[in-house]
Structure formats: C-alpha cells, structure tokens
Amino acid sequence: MTKKLSLEIIGYIIIAAIGAIFLYVFIHTAALSMGSKVLIRSEKFQAYIKEGALELVTLLQSSEGEEFPIGSLLTWNVEYPELQISLYREDKLYYTSPDLTASHYGLEDFYTFEVKTPYGRESVKLYPCYTKQFVMQVGIMSRMASGMLFIFFVLFMCHYKFKYLLRISEILKLMESGDLKKRIPLEGEDELTQVARHINALASRIEQEIEEEKRLRAQNMQMVSSLSHDIRTPLTAVMSYLDFLEKGAYSSSSQMEEYIHIASQKALQIKGVTDTLFSYVGTSKRGMTKKNQLFEAHILADQILLEIDDWLDSCGFNVTYENTMTKGDTLSIDVVLLRRVLDNFCSNIEKYADKMKPVQVSIKKENQKFILSITNAINLKGVETESHGIGLENCKEIIESYNGSCKIWQDKLQFQVVMELPLQNSLELSMKDLQN
C-alpha cells in the first residue's frame, strides 16, 4: 500500500517537535541547575547575599513610626533583585517580594533568621534567586538550541527524500539526452516511488515505440521490395504475350484473343499490386488492406488449378493434379492477394524447376483446412538466377494474416511449398447468418 508522502513528512515534523521540546526542557533545567551550583559557591555572590541581608536588618530595625515599611522594602528589592524575602511577625506573613511567586527561578538554598524591631521580633526567609534577565537568556538559549535541533532533525529525516529527488532529476537528464535504457531505482512506497515507477514505465514505452518504429520501417521497406518483386512477375508475362502479338506468334484469332485476355488480366494484376505498393509508401504502421470475399472451397480449388495449369503449361511444364476438395466448405480471402501468392509460386517454378520432370499439384481438405501442395524437381543444370526470397517471405506474411501457414521444404533435388488456410463450414455459416 502506498504511503502518503505528506503524512510521512508530518510524522517527521511531529517527531522533531517532540525531540525539540524535550531538549528545551533539558537545557533549560540543566542550565539553571548548573548555574545555581556555580552561583551559590561564588564568593562574590555570598558577599552579595551578606550585604543584602545586613541592609535588610538595618531597614527593619530603623523603621520607627512605620509598622509595616512596605515602600522601603520595595526599594530594597529593587536594589537587590537577586534576593527575595518573606517577612513574618508573630508567625503571620505581612510582606512578600513581588517576584517570589516565580519560585522556579530561585535557587535550592534559602536562609532563615530573626530580627528584633521596635514592633517585635520578625522572622525573615531570604531566597537567593536569578535575575529575570538571566532566566530570559537561558530561555532564549534553550529555544535556539531546540529550534536548531528541530531543523536539523527534519532535514536529516527528509535527507533521503531530497537525495532521492536529486537521483530522479539526474536520471531524467540522462533520459532527456537520449539514454532511455536508464531506470530510476524504486525506494520505499510513497508518491515519489510512484512517480519513479511511472517515469520508468514511460521510458520503457517510449523505448518500445522507438524500437517498434525502427522495426516497422524495416518491414515497410521489405514490403515495398516484396511488392516490387511481385510486379516484375506479371509484368514479364505481359511483355511475353505482347511480344507474341507483335511478332504474330499465334495460330488463330481465338488464340490472339486469349493472349490479349491474359495480358489484360496480368495488367490488372499489376495495377492491384501497384495500388497496394502506394498504400504502403509513407506509412509508419504495417497492415494489409484486404477485400475479402467468400468462396466455395471446391470452386476456388478448380480455379486455382486452372490458373496454375495456364501458367505452367505456357512455360512448357508437365503438371499432374490431385483435387479431393468437396462441397460444403467456404473460404474467405482477398482474391488479389491469393493471386499474388500463386504467381510467386509459379514464378519460382518457372525460374528454378526442371522442365523434364512433372510438377505435382495437390489440393485437399484436412483438419478443416484448405491445403495446397506444389512439388517440383530442381533444375540442376539451369542458369542460376539470383533470388532474395522476398516473394516467398511475402507469401508467408499474406497467408499468416489469414491465420494460415506456408511451409517450405527443400533439398538438393526437390522443392515443395505447402499452403494451409482455415475453412468454414457452409452450414454453420448459414446458421450464424440466420441468428444475426
């Protein structure tokens, strides 16, 4: 549980105040006690007491015509402020020095003697005491000492908090200079600790965002390179078919129209890829714009096999097919993205496969997944073509964005790629639509 810093500081102040009060009482009492011992042993003070006592005796004995010489006694008190008296006549108190009530100012010792006056015998109690000025000086000294202790104790108790604040300030300066790996050590459980915890969390978040920004930039550049690679594949096909048309390498008007149709489709595919490319340029966050459509899985499987057959057949490959997909399942996918994946697969076969051996294409349903498998022999005698693997990496990302997978196996003789996409049961989908 977080402590309140204000309550903690108030606690320090209360403890310091209590300590200061005890110190004040101790210094004040000790100073008066020590002063009394020193003063009472002083020969000068003893002479002062004796002189004052003799003056008092003289005053009382010469007070004829004035039974109670109050005025003379007051004058005597002014002359001897460090001596206080009580006068008794016939055991009755008739005079007390004005300051005698402040008995705590007095010393421990007092003197008692009798004086014979014209009005009878009087008993005198004489109290040596401090002057008010001395007591005031002791009080000021005690207050100053206790005040200094109070300030010192508060500063001492708050020293660790001030030190912690300075440490927070130093680390904040380091963070400000760009060192976001620095962290403030957590000490205690108060508001300062909470502030340090929040600053650490903020620094971690900023550091993560910077790292994420770097990663996204790298991914963005990779995506641009990948899409550029995807443009080259259909562009090569367009140029090939246009070259056939330009050279008149067709046997009939229907074949010419087929070439034109294929070139038109590839041009539209290039447009789709370039639109996607422009959507990525200048963006800081990675994300694919999908226009998903719901397809019957068995119909989509036939269409995929037809497109692969058209491509590979035109390249001179012999293709064997196996399609066990049946009715009852659907697949939600963006057909443009799917075409990009298939074009990459076919482009890799065109570049690296051995035309003397058949390409095996299989489509099946397994564990409620649409599985496309393409296997080809590697052309060991062909001209080596530089490959960065960008196209296949892009294919993986597209398929994984649909919660699918793209697995690749390769050895010296054979290459295989397996694409898996989740299927939806048509009946269950219809029931959900009815419920909605």
Coordinates of C-alpha atoms in Angstrom, one line a residue:
M1 CA 0.0 0.0 0.0
T2 CA 1.4 3.4 -1.0
K3 CA 2.2 5.7 1.9
K4 CA 1.3 9.4 1.7
L5 CA 4.5 11.4 1.5
S6 CA 2.7 14.3 3.2
L7 CA 1.8 12.1 6.2
E8 CA 5.3 10.8 6.3
I9 CA 6.8 14.4 6.4
I10 CA 4.2 15.4 9.0
G11 CA 5.3 12.5 11.1
Y12 CA 8.9 13.6 10.8
I13 CA 7.9 17.1 11.9
I14 CA 5.9 15.8 14.9
I15 CA 8.9 13.6 16.0
A16 CA 11.3 16.5 15.5
A17 CA 8.9 18.8 17.6
I18 CA 8.7 16.3 20.4
G19 CA 12.5 16.0 20.4
A20 CA 12.9 19.8 20.4
I21 CA 10.6 20.2 23.4
F22 CA 12.5 17.6 25.4
L23 CA 15.7 19.3 24.5
Y24 CA 14.4 22.7 25.5
V25 CA 13.3 21.3 28.9
F26 CA 16.6 19.5 29.4
I27 CA 18.8 22.5 28.5
H28 CA 16.7 25.0 30.5
T29 CA 16.7 22.8 33.6
A30 CA 20.3 21.9 33.3
A31 CA 21.4 25.5 32.7
L32 CA 19.5 26.7 35.8
S33 CA 20.7 23.8 37.9
M34 CA 24.3 24.2 36.9
G35 CA 24.0 28.0 37.3
S36 CA 22.7 27.6 40.8
K37 CA 25.6 25.4 41.9
V38 CA 28.1 27.8 40.3
L39 CA 26.4 30.9 41.7
I40 CA 25.9 29.6 45.2
R41 CA 29.6 28.7 45.5
S42 CA 30.7 32.1 44.3
E43 CA 32.4 34.2 47.0
K44 CA 31.2 37.3 45.2
F45 CA 27.6 36.1 45.4
Q46 CA 28.0 35.1 49.0
A47 CA 29.2 38.6 49.8
Y48 CA 26.2 40.0 47.8
I49 CA 23.8 37.9 50.0
K50 CA 25.5 39.0 53.2
E51 CA 25.4 42.7 52.2
G52 CA 21.7 42.5 51.2
A53 CA 20.9 40.7 54.5
L54 CA 22.6 43.4 56.6
E55 CA 20.8 46.2 54.6
L56 CA 17.5 44.4 55.3
V57 CA 18.2 44.1 59.0
T58 CA 19.2 47.8 59.2
L59 CA 16.0 48.8 57.3
L60 CA 13.8 46.7 59.7
Q61 CA 15.5 47.9 62.9
S62 CA 15.2 51.6 61.8
S63 CA 11.6 51.6 60.8
E64 CA 10.3 53.5 63.8
G65 CA 7.0 55.2 63.2
E66 CA 6.2 52.8 60.3
E67 CA 4.9 49.5 61.5
F68 CA 4.9 48.0 58.0
P69 CA 7.6 49.7 55.9
I70 CA 6.3 48.4 52.6
G71 CA 7.8 51.2 50.5
S72 CA 11.3 50.8 52.0
L73 CA 11.1 47.0 51.4
L74 CA 10.2 47.5 47.7
T75 CA 13.1 49.9 47.3
W76 CA 15.3 47.3 48.9
N77 CA 14.0 44.6 46.4
V78 CA 14.9 47.0 43.5
E79 CA 18.5 47.4 44.9
Y80 CA 18.9 43.6 45.5
P81 CA 16.9 42.0 42.6
E82 CA 18.6 38.6 43.2
L83 CA 17.3 38.4 46.7
Q84 CA 13.7 37.7 47.5
I85 CA 12.2 37.7 51.0
S86 CA 9.2 36.7 53.1
L87 CA 8.6 38.6 56.4
Y88 CA 6.6 37.1 59.3
R89 CA 5.5 38.9 62.5
E90 CA 4.1 36.7 65.2
D91 CA 4.0 33.9 62.7
K92 CA 1.9 36.0 60.3
L93 CA 3.1 36.8 56.8
Y94 CA 2.9 40.5 56.2
Y95 CA 5.3 41.0 53.2
T96 CA 6.5 39.0 50.3
S97 CA 8.8 40.2 47.5
P98 CA 6.9 40.8 44.2
D99 CA 8.9 38.2 42.3
L100 CA 8.9 35.5 44.9
T101 CA 5.9 33.8 43.3
A102 CA 8.2 32.8 40.4
S103 CA 9.7 30.2 42.7
H104 CA 11.2 28.2 39.9
Y105 CA 13.6 31.0 39.3
G106 CA 15.0 30.5 42.8
L107 CA 17.9 28.5 44.0
E108 CA 17.6 25.5 46.1
D109 CA 19.2 27.1 49.2
F110 CA 17.5 29.8 51.4
Y111 CA 18.3 31.5 54.7
T112 CA 16.1 32.0 57.8
F113 CA 16.9 34.4 60.6
E114 CA 15.2 36.7 63.1
V115 CA 15.4 40.4 63.5
K116 CA 14.5 42.4 66.6
T117 CA 12.5 45.5 65.6
P118 CA 10.6 48.2 67.5
Y119 CA 7.4 46.3 66.8
G120 CA 8.6 42.9 68.0
R121 CA 10.7 40.1 66.7
E122 CA 10.3 39.3 63.0
S123 CA 11.2 36.1 61.1
V124 CA 12.9 36.6 57.7
K125 CA 13.2 34.0 54.9
L126 CA 15.7 35.1 52.3
Y127 CA 15.8 33.4 49.0
P128 CA 18.8 33.9 46.6
C129 CA 17.5 33.8 43.0
Y130 CA 18.4 34.5 39.5
T131 CA 17.6 37.8 37.8
K132 CA 14.8 37.8 35.2
Q133 CA 17.4 38.8 32.6
F134 CA 19.5 35.7 33.4
V135 CA 16.4 33.4 33.2
M136 CA 15.4 35.1 29.9
Q137 CA 18.8 34.5 28.5
V138 CA 18.7 30.8 29.5
G139 CA 15.2 30.6 27.9
I140 CA 16.4 32.2 24.6
M141 CA 19.5 29.9 24.6
S142 CA 17.2 26.8 25.2
R143 CA 14.8 27.9 22.5
M144 CA 17.6 28.4 20.0
A145 CA 19.2 25.1 20.7
S146 CA 15.8 23.2 20.5
G147 CA 15.0 25.1 17.3
M148 CA 18.3 24.2 15.7
L149 CA 17.7 20.6 16.7
F150 CA 14.2 20.7 15.2
I151 CA 15.5 22.0 11.9
F152 CA 18.4 19.5 11.9
F153 CA 16.2 16.6 12.7
V154 CA 13.7 17.5 10.0
L155 CA 16.4 17.9 7.4
F156 CA 18.1 14.7 8.5
M157 CA 14.8 12.7 8.2
C158 CA 14.0 14.3 4.9
H159 CA 17.6 14.0 3.6
Y160 CA 16.9 10.6 2.0
K161 CA 13.8 12.0 0.2
F162 CA 15.8 15.0 -1.1
K163 CA 18.6 12.7 -2.2
Y164 CA 16.1 10.5 -4.0
L165 CA 14.6 13.6 -5.7
L166 CA 18.1 14.5 -6.9
R167 CA 18.7 11.0 -8.2
I168 CA 15.4 11.1 -10.1
S169 CA 16.4 14.5 -11.6
E170 CA 19.8 13.2 -12.7
I171 CA 18.3 10.1 -14.4
L172 CA 15.7 12.3 -16.1
K173 CA 18.5 14.4 -17.5
L174 CA 20.1 11.2 -18.9
M175 CA 16.8 10.2 -20.4
E176 CA 16.4 13.6 -21.9
S177 CA 19.8 13.3 -23.5
G178 CA 18.6 10.1 -25.2
D179 CA 19.7 7.3 -22.8
L180 CA 16.3 5.6 -22.4
K181 CA 17.8 2.5 -21.0
K182 CA 18.4 4.2 -17.7
R183 CA 15.9 3.4 -15.0
I184 CA 15.1 5.0 -11.6
P185 CA 15.7 2.6 -8.7
L186 CA 12.5 2.2 -6.7
E187 CA 12.9 3.1 -3.0
G188 CA 10.1 3.0 -0.5
E189 CA 6.4 3.0 -1.2
D190 CA 5.3 6.6 -1.3
E191 CA 4.3 9.2 -4.0
L192 CA 8.0 9.6 -5.1
T193 CA 8.2 5.9 -5.7
Q194 CA 5.0 6.1 -7.7
V195 CA 6.5 8.9 -9.8
A196 CA 9.7 6.9 -10.4
R197 CA 7.6 3.9 -11.4
H198 CA 5.5 6.0 -13.8
I199 CA 8.7 7.6 -15.3
N200 CA 10.3 4.1 -15.8
A201 CA 7.1 2.9 -17.4
L202 CA 7.0 5.9 -19.7
A203 CA 10.7 5.4 -20.7
S204 CA 10.0 1.8 -21.4
R205 CA 7.0 2.6 -23.5
I206 CA 9.0 5.3 -25.5
E207 CA 11.9 2.9 -26.0
Q208 CA 9.5 0.2 -27.2
E209 CA 7.8 2.6 -29.6
I210 CA 11.2 3.7 -31.0
E211 CA 12.2 0.1 -31.5
E212 CA 8.8 -0.7 -33.0
E213 CA 9.2 2.3 -35.3
K214 CA 12.5 1.0 -36.5
R215 CA 11.1 -2.5 -37.0
L216 CA 8.1 -1.1 -38.9
R217 CA 10.3 1.0 -41.1
A218 CA 12.4 -2.1 -41.9
Q219 CA 9.2 -4.1 -42.6
N220 CA 7.8 -1.3 -44.7
M221 CA 11.0 -1.3 -46.8
Q222 CA 10.8 -5.0 -47.1
M223 CA 7.1 -4.8 -48.2
V224 CA 8.0 -2.3 -50.8
S225 CA 10.8 -4.5 -52.1
S226 CA 8.4 -7.5 -51.9
L227 CA 5.7 -5.8 -53.9
S228 CA 8.2 -4.6 -56.4
H229 CA 9.2 -8.3 -56.8
D230 CA 5.5 -9.1 -57.3
I231 CA 5.2 -6.5 -60.0
R232 CA 8.0 -8.0 -62.1
T233 CA 6.4 -11.4 -62.3
P234 CA 3.1 -10.4 -64.1
L235 CA 5.0 -7.7 -66.0
T236 CA 7.2 -10.4 -67.5
A237 CA 4.1 -12.3 -68.6
V238 CA 2.5 -9.2 -70.1
M239 CA 5.7 -8.4 -72.1
S240 CA 5.9 -12.0 -73.3
Y241 CA 2.3 -12.0 -74.6
L242 CA 2.7 -8.6 -76.1
D243 CA 5.8 -9.9 -77.8
F244 CA 3.8 -12.8 -79.2
L245 CA 1.2 -10.5 -80.5
E246 CA 3.7 -8.1 -82.0
K247 CA 5.5 -11.0 -83.8
G248 CA 2.3 -12.6 -84.8
A249 CA 3.2 -15.8 -82.9
Y250 CA -0.4 -17.1 -82.8
S251 CA -2.2 -19.7 -84.9
S252 CA -5.7 -18.3 -84.9
S253 CA -7.8 -15.2 -84.0
S254 CA -9.1 -17.1 -80.9
Q255 CA -5.5 -17.7 -79.7
M256 CA -4.8 -14.0 -80.3
E257 CA -7.8 -13.0 -78.2
E258 CA -6.7 -15.4 -75.5
Y259 CA -3.2 -13.7 -75.4
I260 CA -4.9 -10.3 -75.2
H261 CA -7.2 -11.5 -72.4
I262 CA -4.2 -13.0 -70.4
A263 CA -2.2 -9.8 -70.9
S264 CA -5.2 -7.7 -69.8
Q265 CA -5.6 -9.8 -66.7
K266 CA -1.9 -9.5 -65.8
A267 CA -2.1 -5.8 -66.4
L268 CA -5.0 -5.5 -63.9
Q269 CA -2.9 -7.6 -61.5
I270 CA 0.0 -5.2 -61.9
K271 CA -2.4 -2.3 -61.1
G272 CA -3.6 -4.1 -58.0
V273 CA -0.1 -4.6 -56.8
T274 CA 0.9 -1.0 -57.5
D275 CA -2.1 0.3 -55.6
T276 CA -1.0 -1.8 -52.7
L277 CA 2.5 -0.5 -53.1
F278 CA 1.4 3.1 -52.9
S279 CA -0.7 2.4 -49.9
Y280 CA 2.4 1.3 -48.1
V281 CA 4.7 4.1 -49.1
G282 CA 4.9 6.8 -46.4
T283 CA 3.0 4.8 -43.8
S284 CA 4.5 4.1 -40.4
K285 CA 2.3 1.1 -39.5
R286 CA 2.2 -2.2 -41.1
G287 CA -1.1 -3.5 -42.2
M288 CA -2.6 -5.2 -45.3
T289 CA -5.7 -3.7 -46.9
K290 CA -7.9 -6.7 -47.6
K291 CA -11.0 -7.0 -49.7
N292 CA -12.1 -10.4 -48.6
Q293 CA -14.7 -12.4 -50.5
L294 CA -16.4 -15.7 -49.5
F295 CA -15.8 -18.5 -52.0
E296 CA -17.0 -22.1 -52.2
A297 CA -13.8 -24.0 -51.5
H298 CA -14.3 -26.7 -54.2
I299 CA -14.9 -24.0 -56.9
L300 CA -11.9 -21.9 -55.7
A301 CA -9.8 -25.1 -55.9
D302 CA -10.8 -25.7 -59.5
Q303 CA -9.9 -22.0 -60.3
I304 CA -6.5 -22.3 -58.6
L305 CA -5.7 -25.4 -60.6
L306 CA -6.8 -23.8 -63.8
E307 CA -4.6 -20.7 -63.3
I308 CA -1.6 -22.8 -62.3
D309 CA -2.1 -25.0 -65.4
D310 CA -2.3 -22.0 -67.7
W311 CA 0.9 -20.5 -66.4
L312 CA 3.0 -23.7 -66.2
D313 CA 1.7 -25.1 -69.5
S314 CA 2.7 -21.9 -71.3
C315 CA 6.1 -22.3 -69.8
G316 CA 6.5 -25.9 -71.1
F317 CA 6.0 -27.8 -67.8
N318 CA 4.1 -31.0 -67.4
V319 CA 1.7 -30.8 -64.5
T320 CA -0.1 -33.6 -62.6
Y321 CA -3.1 -32.7 -60.4
E322 CA -4.9 -34.1 -57.4
N323 CA -8.1 -32.4 -56.2
T324 CA -10.1 -34.0 -53.4
M325 CA -11.9 -30.9 -52.3
T326 CA -15.7 -31.4 -51.9
K327 CA -18.7 -29.2 -51.4
G328 CA -19.8 -27.9 -48.0
D329 CA -16.9 -25.6 -47.1
T330 CA -16.2 -21.9 -47.8
L331 CA -13.0 -19.8 -47.8
S332 CA -12.8 -16.1 -47.0
I333 CA -9.9 -14.4 -48.8
D334 CA -8.9 -11.5 -51.0
V335 CA -8.5 -12.8 -54.5
V336 CA -5.9 -10.3 -55.4
L337 CA -3.7 -11.4 -52.5
L338 CA -4.3 -15.0 -53.4
R339 CA -3.3 -14.4 -57.0
R340 CA -0.1 -12.7 -55.8
V341 CA 0.8 -15.9 -53.8
L342 CA 0.0 -18.2 -56.7
D343 CA 2.0 -16.0 -59.1
N344 CA 5.0 -16.2 -56.8
F345 CA 4.7 -20.0 -56.6
C346 CA 4.5 -20.3 -60.4
S347 CA 7.3 -17.7 -61.0
N348 CA 9.7 -19.7 -58.7
I349 CA 8.8 -22.9 -60.6
E350 CA 9.4 -21.2 -63.9
K351 CA 12.9 -20.0 -62.8
Y352 CA 14.2 -22.9 -60.8
A353 CA 12.2 -26.1 -61.7
D354 CA 13.4 -28.9 -64.1
K355 CA 11.0 -29.0 -67.1
M356 CA 11.9 -32.6 -67.8
K357 CA 10.1 -33.7 -64.6
P358 CA 6.5 -33.1 -63.8
V359 CA 5.2 -30.6 -61.3
Q360 CA 2.9 -32.2 -58.8
V361 CA -0.1 -30.0 -57.6
S362 CA -2.4 -31.3 -54.8
I363 CA -5.4 -29.7 -53.2
K364 CA -7.2 -31.4 -50.3
K365 CA -9.1 -30.8 -47.1
E366 CA -7.5 -31.9 -43.8
N367 CA -8.5 -30.9 -40.2
Q368 CA -10.8 -28.2 -41.5
K369 CA -8.0 -26.7 -43.6
F370 CA -7.6 -25.9 -47.3
I371 CA -4.2 -27.4 -48.2
L372 CA -2.4 -26.6 -51.5
S373 CA 0.8 -28.5 -52.1
I374 CA 3.2 -27.9 -55.0
T375 CA 6.2 -30.1 -55.5
N376 CA 8.8 -29.8 -58.3
A377 CA 12.3 -31.1 -59.1
I378 CA 15.1 -28.5 -59.0
N379 CA 16.9 -27.7 -62.3
L380 CA 20.5 -28.6 -61.5
K381 CA 21.8 -27.7 -65.0
G382 CA 19.9 -24.5 -65.5
V383 CA 21.4 -21.0 -65.3
E384 CA 21.5 -19.7 -61.8
T385 CA 19.1 -16.9 -61.1
E386 CA 19.6 -14.6 -58.2
S387 CA 16.9 -14.9 -55.6
H388 CA 16.5 -12.9 -52.4
G389 CA 13.5 -15.0 -51.1
I390 CA 11.4 -11.8 -50.9
G391 CA 8.5 -13.2 -52.8
L392 CA 8.2 -16.3 -50.6
E393 CA 8.5 -14.3 -47.5
N394 CA 5.7 -12.0 -48.7
C395 CA 3.6 -15.1 -49.4
K396 CA 4.1 -16.3 -45.9
E397 CA 3.0 -13.0 -44.4
I398 CA -0.1 -12.9 -46.6
I399 CA -1.1 -16.4 -45.6
E400 CA -0.3 -16.0 -41.9
S401 CA -2.5 -12.9 -41.9
Y402 CA -5.4 -15.3 -42.6
N403 CA -4.4 -17.5 -39.6
G404 CA -2.9 -19.9 -42.1
S405 CA 0.6 -21.2 -42.7
C406 CA 3.1 -21.5 -45.5
K407 CA 5.8 -24.2 -45.2
I408 CA 8.7 -24.8 -47.4
W409 CA 10.9 -27.9 -47.8
Q410 CA 13.9 -28.1 -50.0
D411 CA 16.9 -30.4 -50.6
K412 CA 19.4 -30.7 -53.4
L413 CA 16.9 -32.4 -55.8
Q414 CA 13.4 -31.3 -54.8
F415 CA 11.4 -28.2 -53.7
Q416 CA 8.0 -28.2 -52.0
V417 CA 5.7 -25.5 -50.8
V418 CA 2.5 -26.2 -48.7
M419 CA -0.1 -23.5 -48.1
E420 CA -2.8 -24.1 -45.4
L421 CA -5.8 -21.8 -44.9
P422 CA -8.7 -22.3 -42.4
L423 CA -12.0 -23.4 -43.9
Q424 CA -15.5 -22.5 -42.7
N425 CA -18.4 -25.0 -42.8
S426 CA -21.2 -23.6 -45.1
L427 CA -24.0 -25.0 -42.9
E428 CA -22.6 -23.4 -39.7
L429 CA -22.0 -20.1 -41.5
S430 CA -25.6 -20.1 -42.7
M431 CA -26.9 -20.8 -39.2
K432 CA -24.9 -17.8 -37.9
D433 CA -26.3 -15.6 -40.6
L434 CA -29.8 -16.6 -39.7
Q435 CA -29.2 -15.9 -36.0
N436 CA -27.8 -12.5 -36.9

